[in-house]
Coordinates of C-alpha atoms and ligand atoms in Angstrom, one line a residue:
M1 CA 16.5 -65.7 -22.4
T2 CA 16.5 -69.4 -21.7
H3 CA 14.2 -70.5 -18.9
H4 CA 14.4 -73.8 -17.1
C5 CA 11.7 -76.1 -15.7
R6 CA 11.5 -75.7 -11.9
I7 CA 10.9 -79.4 -11.5
C8 CA 13.3 -81.1 -13.9
S9 CA 15.6 -78.3 -15.2
A10 CA 14.8 -78.9 -18.9
A11 CA 14.8 -75.8 -21.1
I12 CA 11.3 -74.3 -21.5
T13 CA 9.9 -71.6 -23.7
P14 CA 6.7 -69.6 -23.0
F15 CA 3.9 -70.2 -25.5
M16 CA 2.4 -66.7 -24.9
S17 CA 2.5 -63.6 -22.7
F18 CA -0.3 -62.0 -20.8
G19 CA 1.9 -58.9 -20.5
R20 CA 2.8 -56.8 -17.5
M21 CA 1.1 -58.0 -14.4
P22 CA 0.8 -56.9 -10.8
I23 CA 0.7 -59.4 -7.9
A24 CA -2.9 -60.7 -8.0
N25 CA -3.7 -60.3 -4.3
A26 CA -1.8 -57.0 -3.9
F27 CA -4.7 -54.7 -3.3
L28 CA -3.4 -51.2 -2.8
R29 CA -4.2 -49.5 0.5
S30 CA -2.5 -46.1 -0.2
S31 CA -1.1 -43.9 -3.0
A32 CA 2.4 -44.8 -1.7
E33 CA 1.7 -48.4 -2.3
A34 CA 0.2 -47.6 -5.7
S35 CA 3.4 -45.7 -6.8
A36 CA 5.7 -48.6 -5.6
E37 CA 3.5 -51.3 -7.3
Y38 CA 5.4 -54.4 -8.4
F39 CA 5.0 -55.8 -11.9
Y40 CA 6.3 -58.9 -13.6
E41 CA 5.7 -60.4 -17.1
L42 CA 3.1 -63.2 -16.9
A43 CA 4.3 -65.8 -19.4
P44 CA 3.2 -69.5 -19.2
A45 CA 5.1 -72.5 -20.5
L46 CA 4.7 -76.3 -20.7
C47 CA 7.8 -78.4 -19.9
P48 CA 8.4 -80.7 -22.8
E49 CA 10.1 -83.3 -20.5
C50 CA 8.0 -83.6 -17.3
K51 CA 4.9 -81.8 -18.7
T52 CA 4.6 -79.3 -15.8
F53 CA 2.6 -76.2 -16.7
Q54 CA 4.3 -73.2 -15.1
I55 CA 4.9 -69.5 -15.4
V56 CA 8.5 -68.5 -16.1
N57 CA 8.8 -65.3 -14.0
I58 CA 8.0 -65.7 -10.3
P59 CA 8.0 -62.8 -7.8
A60 CA 9.7 -63.5 -4.4
P61 CA 7.3 -65.4 -2.0
D62 CA 7.3 -62.6 0.6
Q63 CA 5.9 -60.3 -2.0
M64 CA 2.8 -62.6 -2.1
F65 CA 2.4 -64.2 1.4
H66 CA 2.8 -61.8 4.4
D67 CA 1.0 -60.3 7.3
H68 CA -1.8 -58.7 5.2
Y69 CA -2.6 -61.6 2.8
A70 CA -6.0 -60.9 1.4
Y71 CA -7.5 -64.3 0.9
F72 CA -9.6 -65.7 3.7
A73 CA -10.8 -69.2 2.6
S74 CA -13.8 -69.3 5.0
T75 CA -15.5 -66.3 3.2
S76 CA -17.2 -68.9 1.0
R77 CA -20.0 -71.0 2.7
V78 CA -19.7 -73.5 -0.2
M79 CA -16.0 -74.0 0.2
T80 CA -16.4 -74.3 4.0
E81 CA -18.9 -77.1 3.5
H82 CA -16.7 -78.7 0.8
F83 CA -13.7 -78.9 3.1
R84 CA -15.9 -80.1 6.0
A85 CA -17.1 -83.0 3.8
M86 CA -13.5 -83.6 2.7
S87 CA -12.3 -83.8 6.3
E88 CA -15.1 -86.4 7.0
D89 CA -14.1 -88.5 4.0
L90 CA -10.4 -88.4 4.7
T91 CA -11.0 -89.3 8.4
R92 CA -13.0 -92.4 7.3
R93 CA -10.5 -93.4 4.6
Y94 CA -7.1 -92.8 6.3
L95 CA -7.3 -92.0 10.0
G96 CA -8.4 -95.3 11.5
G97 CA -5.2 -96.0 13.4
A98 CA -4.4 -95.0 17.0
D99 CA -3.8 -91.3 17.7
P100 CA -3.5 -90.1 14.1
F101 CA -1.6 -86.9 13.2
V102 CA -2.7 -84.5 10.4
V103 CA -0.5 -81.8 8.9
E104 CA -1.9 -79.2 6.5
I105 CA 0.1 -76.6 4.6
G106 CA -1.6 -73.4 3.4
S107 CA -4.0 -74.0 6.3
N108 CA -5.1 -70.3 5.9
D109 CA -7.9 -69.4 8.4
G110 CA -8.4 -73.0 9.5
I111 CA -11.2 -73.8 7.0
T112 CA -10.2 -77.5 6.9
L113 CA -8.2 -78.1 10.1
S114 CA -10.9 -76.7 12.3
N115 CA -12.9 -79.9 11.4
F116 CA -10.1 -82.1 12.8
A117 CA -9.5 -79.7 15.8
R118 CA -13.2 -79.9 16.8
K119 CA -12.8 -83.7 17.0
G120 CA -9.8 -83.4 19.3
L121 CA -7.5 -85.0 16.6
R122 CA -3.8 -84.2 16.6
H123 CA -3.1 -81.7 13.9
L124 CA -0.7 -78.9 12.8
G125 CA -1.2 -76.2 10.2
V126 CA 1.8 -74.6 8.4
E127 CA 0.8 -71.1 7.2
P128 CA 3.3 -68.3 6.4
S129 CA 0.7 -65.5 6.1
A130 CA 0.5 -64.2 9.7
N131 CA -2.9 -62.6 9.6
V132 CA -4.7 -65.7 8.3
A133 CA -2.7 -68.0 10.6
E134 CA -3.9 -65.9 13.6
A135 CA -7.5 -66.3 12.4
A136 CA -7.0 -70.1 12.4
R137 CA -5.5 -70.0 16.0
A138 CA -8.6 -68.1 17.1
K139 CA -10.6 -71.1 16.0
G140 CA -8.5 -73.5 18.1
V141 CA -6.3 -74.6 15.2
Q142 CA -2.7 -75.3 16.1
T143 CA -0.7 -73.3 13.5
L144 CA 3.0 -72.8 12.8
C145 CA 3.6 -69.5 10.9
A146 CA 6.2 -70.7 8.4
F147 CA 6.8 -71.7 4.8
F148 CA 6.8 -75.5 4.5
N149 CA 10.0 -77.2 3.2
V150 CA 12.4 -80.0 4.2
E151 CA 13.6 -78.1 7.3
T152 CA 10.0 -77.5 8.5
A153 CA 9.2 -81.2 7.9
R154 CA 12.3 -82.2 10.0
A155 CA 11.2 -79.9 12.8
I156 CA 7.7 -81.2 12.7
V157 CA 8.8 -84.9 12.8
A158 CA 11.2 -84.1 15.7
E159 CA 8.4 -82.5 17.8
H160 CA 5.3 -84.5 16.8
G161 CA 6.4 -87.6 14.9
N162 CA 5.4 -88.7 11.4
A163 CA 2.1 -87.8 9.8
D164 CA -0.8 -90.1 8.8
L165 CA -2.2 -87.4 6.6
F166 CA -0.7 -84.4 4.8
I167 CA -3.1 -82.0 3.2
A168 CA -2.4 -79.2 0.6
T169 CA -5.5 -77.7 -0.9
N170 CA -5.1 -74.8 -3.3
T171 CA -1.6 -74.4 -2.0
M172 CA 0.9 -76.6 -4.0
H173 CA 0.4 -74.4 -7.1
H174 CA 1.5 -71.4 -4.9
I175 CA 4.9 -72.9 -4.0
E176 CA 7.8 -72.4 -6.3
D177 CA 10.0 -75.1 -4.9
T178 CA 7.9 -78.2 -5.5
N179 CA 11.0 -80.3 -4.9
A180 CA 11.4 -78.9 -1.4
V181 CA 7.8 -79.7 -0.5
A182 CA 8.0 -83.2 -2.1
A183 CA 11.2 -84.0 -0.2
G184 CA 9.5 -82.7 3.0
V185 CA 6.4 -84.8 2.4
A186 CA 8.5 -87.9 1.8
H187 CA 10.3 -87.3 5.1
L188 CA 7.1 -86.5 7.1
L189 CA 4.7 -89.2 6.0
K190 CA 4.5 -92.5 7.8
P191 CA 5.2 -95.5 5.4
T192 CA 1.4 -95.9 4.8
G193 CA 0.7 -92.2 5.2
V194 CA -1.3 -90.3 2.5
M195 CA -0.8 -86.8 1.0
I196 CA -3.9 -85.1 -0.4
Q197 CA -3.4 -82.3 -2.9
E198 CA -6.4 -80.5 -4.5
D199 CA -6.2 -77.5 -6.8
P200 CA -7.4 -76.2 -10.2
Y201 CA -6.9 -78.8 -12.8
L202 CA -5.0 -78.2 -16.0
G203 CA -7.5 -80.3 -18.0
D204 CA -10.4 -78.0 -17.0
M205 CA -8.4 -74.8 -17.6
V206 CA -7.4 -75.9 -21.1
A207 CA -10.8 -77.4 -22.1
D208 CA -12.7 -74.3 -20.8
C209 CA -10.1 -71.6 -21.7
A210 CA -10.2 -70.5 -18.1
Y211 CA -6.9 -68.6 -18.4
D212 CA -7.6 -66.5 -15.2
Q213 CA -6.4 -69.5 -13.2
I214 CA -2.9 -68.3 -14.3
Y215 CA -1.3 -65.6 -12.1
A216 CA 1.9 -65.3 -9.9
E217 CA 0.4 -67.1 -6.9
H218 CA -0.8 -69.9 -9.3
M219 CA 2.7 -70.5 -10.7
Y220 CA 1.8 -74.1 -11.6
I221 CA -1.4 -75.6 -12.9
W222 CA -1.1 -79.3 -12.1
S223 CA -2.1 -82.4 -14.0
I224 CA -1.9 -86.1 -12.9
T225 CA 1.0 -86.7 -15.3
A226 CA 3.0 -83.7 -14.1
L227 CA 2.4 -84.3 -10.4
D228 CA 3.3 -88.0 -10.7
N229 CA 6.6 -87.0 -12.4
A230 CA 7.4 -84.3 -9.9
F231 CA 6.7 -86.4 -6.8
G232 CA 8.1 -89.5 -8.4
R233 CA 11.5 -87.9 -8.1
H234 CA 11.1 -88.2 -4.3
G235 CA 9.8 -91.7 -4.1
L236 CA 6.1 -90.7 -4.0
E237 CA 3.3 -91.5 -6.5
V238 CA -0.3 -90.6 -7.2
F239 CA -2.6 -93.6 -6.5
H240 CA -6.0 -92.1 -6.8
A241 CA -7.6 -89.0 -8.4
E242 CA -11.0 -87.5 -8.0
H243 CA -12.4 -84.5 -9.9
N244 CA -14.8 -81.9 -8.5
D245 CA -16.3 -78.7 -10.0
H246 CA -15.1 -76.2 -7.3
H247 CA -13.0 -73.2 -8.4
G248 CA -13.8 -74.0 -12.0
G249 CA -12.7 -77.6 -11.8
C250 CA -10.3 -79.2 -9.4
M251 CA -8.5 -82.5 -9.1
R252 CA -8.0 -84.1 -5.7
Y253 CA -4.9 -86.2 -5.9
H254 CA -4.1 -89.0 -3.4
L255 CA -0.4 -89.7 -3.1
G256 CA 1.7 -92.0 -1.0
H257 CA 5.1 -93.7 -0.9
K258 CA 5.7 -95.7 -4.1
G259 CA 4.1 -99.2 -3.9
A260 CA 2.3 -98.5 -0.6
H261 CA -1.2 -98.1 -2.0
V262 CA -3.2 -99.9 -4.7
H263 CA -3.8 -97.7 -7.8
S264 CA -7.6 -97.0 -8.3
P265 CA -9.4 -97.6 -11.6
E266 CA -10.5 -93.9 -11.5
L267 CA -6.8 -93.0 -11.8
A268 CA -6.3 -95.0 -15.0
A269 CA -9.4 -93.4 -16.5
A270 CA -8.3 -89.9 -15.6
K271 CA -4.8 -90.4 -17.0
A272 CA -6.3 -91.7 -20.3
R273 CA -8.4 -88.5 -20.4
E274 CA -5.2 -86.4 -20.1
V275 CA -3.9 -88.1 -23.2
E276 CA -7.2 -87.5 -25.1
L277 CA -7.1 -83.8 -24.1
G278 CA -3.5 -83.5 -25.4
L279 CA -2.3 -82.0 -22.2
G280 CA 1.3 -82.9 -23.0
M281 CA 1.2 -81.6 -26.6
P282 CA 2.5 -78.2 -27.7
E283 CA -0.4 -77.8 -30.2
T284 CA -2.9 -77.8 -27.4
Y285 CA -1.3 -74.6 -26.0
D286 CA -1.2 -72.9 -29.4
A287 CA -5.0 -73.4 -29.5
F288 CA -5.3 -72.2 -25.9
R289 CA -3.4 -69.0 -26.7
K290 CA -5.8 -68.3 -29.6
G291 CA -8.7 -69.0 -27.3
C292 CA -7.4 -66.5 -24.7
E293 CA -7.2 -63.8 -27.4
E294 CA -10.7 -64.5 -28.6
S295 CA -12.0 -64.5 -25.1
R296 CA -10.4 -61.1 -24.3
D297 CA -11.8 -59.5 -27.5
R298 CA -15.3 -60.8 -26.8
L299 CA -15.3 -59.7 -23.2
M300 CA -14.2 -56.1 -24.1
A301 CA -16.9 -56.0 -26.8
L302 CA -19.6 -57.0 -24.3
I303 CA -18.5 -54.4 -21.7
N304 CA -18.1 -51.7 -24.4
D305 CA -21.5 -52.4 -25.6
F306 CA -23.1 -51.8 -22.2
R307 CA -21.0 -48.6 -21.8
A308 CA -21.9 -47.3 -25.2
Q309 CA -25.6 -47.6 -24.2
G310 CA -24.8 -45.4 -21.2
K311 CA -25.2 -48.4 -18.8
R312 CA -23.3 -48.7 -15.6
V313 CA -21.0 -51.7 -15.2
A314 CA -19.5 -52.9 -11.9
G315 CA -17.3 -55.9 -11.0
Y316 CA -18.4 -58.6 -8.6
G317 CA -15.7 -60.5 -6.5
A318 CA -12.3 -58.9 -6.3
T319 CA -10.8 -62.4 -6.9
A320 CA -7.1 -63.0 -7.3
K321 CA -7.9 -64.4 -10.8
S322 CA -9.6 -61.1 -11.8
A323 CA -6.1 -59.5 -11.9
T324 CA -5.2 -61.6 -14.9
V325 CA -8.5 -60.8 -16.7
I326 CA -8.5 -57.1 -15.9
N327 CA -4.9 -56.4 -16.8
W328 CA -4.7 -58.7 -19.8
C329 CA -8.0 -57.4 -21.3
G330 CA -7.2 -53.8 -20.4
I331 CA -10.3 -53.2 -18.2
T332 CA -10.1 -49.7 -16.5
P333 CA -12.2 -47.8 -14.0
E334 CA -13.9 -46.3 -17.1
H335 CA -15.2 -49.8 -18.0
V336 CA -15.9 -51.1 -14.5
E337 CA -16.7 -48.4 -11.9
F338 CA -16.1 -50.5 -8.8
I339 CA -15.7 -54.1 -7.7
S340 CA -17.9 -55.3 -4.9
D341 CA -16.3 -57.8 -2.4
T342 CA -17.4 -59.1 1.0
T343 CA -13.8 -59.5 2.3
P344 CA -13.2 -56.6 4.8
A345 CA -9.4 -56.7 4.0
K346 CA -10.0 -55.9 0.3
Q347 CA -12.6 -53.1 0.9
G348 CA -11.4 -49.5 0.5
T349 CA -8.5 -50.6 -1.6
L350 CA -7.7 -50.3 -5.3
S351 CA -7.4 -53.4 -7.5
P352 CA -3.8 -54.3 -8.5
G353 CA -2.7 -52.8 -11.8
A354 CA -5.9 -51.2 -13.0
H355 CA -6.7 -49.4 -9.7
I356 CA -10.4 -50.0 -9.8
P357 CA -12.0 -49.2 -6.3
V358 CA -12.9 -52.3 -4.3
V359 CA -15.9 -51.6 -2.2
A360 CA -18.2 -53.4 0.3
H361 CA -21.4 -55.1 -0.9
E362 CA -23.4 -52.2 0.5
R363 CA -22.3 -50.0 -2.4
F364 CA -23.5 -52.7 -4.9
A365 CA -26.8 -52.9 -3.1
G366 CA -27.2 -49.1 -2.7
Q367 CA -26.1 -48.1 -6.3
P368 CA -27.0 -51.3 -8.2
P369 CA -25.3 -51.3 -11.6
D370 CA -27.0 -52.4 -14.9
A371 CA -24.5 -55.2 -15.3
A372 CA -21.7 -56.8 -13.3
V373 CA -18.7 -58.6 -14.5
L374 CA -18.7 -61.8 -12.3
F375 CA -15.0 -62.2 -11.6
A376 CA -16.0 -64.7 -8.9
W377 CA -17.6 -66.9 -11.7
N378 CA -16.6 -70.0 -9.8
H379 CA -19.2 -69.0 -7.1
F380 CA -22.0 -68.4 -9.6
A381 CA -24.6 -70.5 -7.9
E382 CA -24.0 -69.1 -4.5
I383 CA -23.8 -65.5 -5.7
D384 CA -26.7 -65.6 -8.2
A385 CA -29.0 -67.0 -5.5
K386 CA -28.0 -64.1 -3.2
E387 CA -28.6 -61.4 -5.9
Q388 CA -32.1 -62.4 -6.9
A389 CA -33.6 -59.0 -6.1
W390 CA -31.1 -57.3 -8.4
R391 CA -31.6 -59.9 -11.1
S392 CA -35.4 -59.5 -11.1
G393 CA -34.8 -55.7 -11.4
G394 CA -33.0 -56.4 -14.7
G395 CA -29.4 -56.8 -13.4
K396 CA -27.2 -58.8 -15.8
W397 CA -24.1 -60.9 -15.2
I398 CA -21.2 -60.6 -17.7
M399 CA -19.3 -63.9 -17.5
P400 CA -15.6 -62.9 -18.1
V401 CA -14.0 -66.3 -19.1
R402 CA -14.9 -69.7 -20.3
R403 CA -18.2 -69.0 -22.2
V404 CA -17.9 -65.2 -22.3
E405 CA -21.6 -64.1 -22.3
V406 CA -24.3 -62.0 -20.7
R407 CA -26.5 -64.0 -18.4
Ligands
SAM1 N1 -6.1 -74.3 1.9 C1 -7.0 -73.2 1.7 C2 -8.0 -73.4 0.7 O1 -8.0 -74.5 0.0 O2 -8.9 -72.6 0.4 C3 -6.2 -71.9 1.5 C4 -5.5 -71.8 0.2 S1 -4.7 -70.2 -0.1 C5 -5.3 -69.9 -1.7 C6 -3.0 -70.6 -0.2 C7 -2.3 -70.6 1.1 O3 -1.0 -71.1 1.0 C8 -2.1 -69.2 1.6 O4 -2.8 -69.0 2.9 C9 -0.6 -69.0 1.7 O5 -0.2 -68.1 2.7 C10 -0.1 -70.4 1.9 N2 1.3 -70.7 1.5 C11 2.0 -70.1 0.5 N3 3.2 -70.7 0.5 C12 3.3 -71.6 1.4 C13 4.3 -72.5 1.9 N4 5.5 -72.6 1.3 N5 4.0 -73.4 2.9 C14 2.8 -73.3 3.5 N6 1.8 -72.5 3.1 C15 2.0 -71.7 2.1
TMP2 P1 -12.1 -67.1 -4.8 O1 -12.8 -67.3 -6.1 O2 -10.6 -67.1 -4.9 O3 -12.7 -68.0 -3.8 O4 -12.5 -65.6 -4.3 C1 -13.8 -65.2 -4.1 C2 -13.8 -63.7 -3.9 O5 -15.1 -63.2 -4.1 C3 -13.4 -63.3 -2.5 O6 -12.7 -62.1 -2.5 C4 -14.8 -63.1 -1.8 C5 -15.6 -62.6 -2.9 N1 -17.0 -63.0 -2.7 C6 -18.0 -62.0 -2.6 O7 -17.7 -60.8 -2.7 N2 -19.3 -62.4 -2.5 C7 -19.7 -63.7 -2.4 O8 -20.8 -64.0 -2.2 C8 -18.6 -64.7 -2.5 C9 -19.0 -66.2 -2.5 C10 -17.3 -64.3 -2.7

């Protein structure tokens, strides 16, 4: 079957398959849900023309974003602080004019916009998942419960005027129709307005073999080159890029109307690094595929080793990305007896695909396992600090991707 790039329509071919996958955040609340579980084939490809990294089969958006969406961004103190600092920085850089207006998509539980709301700045969140949108409203964040696209952009401009700042963190890679968002942003932004996009960076994923960044909700993994091509089709361009280490390595892209902003020296350096990393070359993805296979085999060997010694293994963090690791590696409740997670909406459910029980942290503390697969590896520092009592009693982390090892 021929697939076509969702950005530029060129023919694309997957370079590997992670097999049959459930929706990553579809934690099962009943046996009826378990028997009606939805699966798709998770197969990534790189567009040879516009260089966009994407998966070829995408479930319908309302399968993924709905009134019981499981991801509450503010669960992490580190990310709460990260977005507070980002809000300060963006206010200083871009909101110096009179009565500025900030729009955020994927505003979730208000983790970022609450910082603007507290200062009394005009703002609007656009968030289709009703439960998290409600959590944001409870924090005083103005929120429209909708999918963002050109029509939404038109409605926002008609009611509130054009935006000085448009923010999309960890969200653009969740939206299939990038062209609809880019056209909406081009319509919504003032002539000197700025769009900020931040999400897991293709360069880090490839360099670290962090394949668990790939799942249906992460249908794209962006790079500067690809984003510039995609938004360039709508008169927008990247003029600055900043890297950070959150979520395993993210890029924060600053975009504006073409010619409206001076390109930074950091952007030129980051683009040169993409060439060095070979992000546009098919050979890079052959090596990545081999890396994924080796990573899977090593992880299963480590888990099987603990189990063969009669040791108990649990999971830590029922992350969305754990769905890719668990289902691709073939981890079952025989390997990992439960997954501890602090998110109330995930507790008492079964993990998608493998049906491993997701439990509250009290279970982890009450029946401490010998080892825990740290599916939330991106929160290592925060979690390791919290679990010092377990660690001093001999508890071991099994790191599931990147450097697959026992710590
Ligand atoms: N911005 C937060 C952060 O950085 O942690 C939350 C990101 S969360 C992983 C992605 C959010 O995007 C979800 O809350 C989801 O409901 C929302 N979303 C998905 N499609 C969207 C669309 N078309 N327009 C606006 N938001 C969307
Ligand atoms: P994320 O990697 O997508 O941010 O998801 C982190 C998941 O891990 C989320 O379900 C909450 C969970 N978690 C814990 O259970 N304990 C913790 O200390 C942290 C930071 C996260």
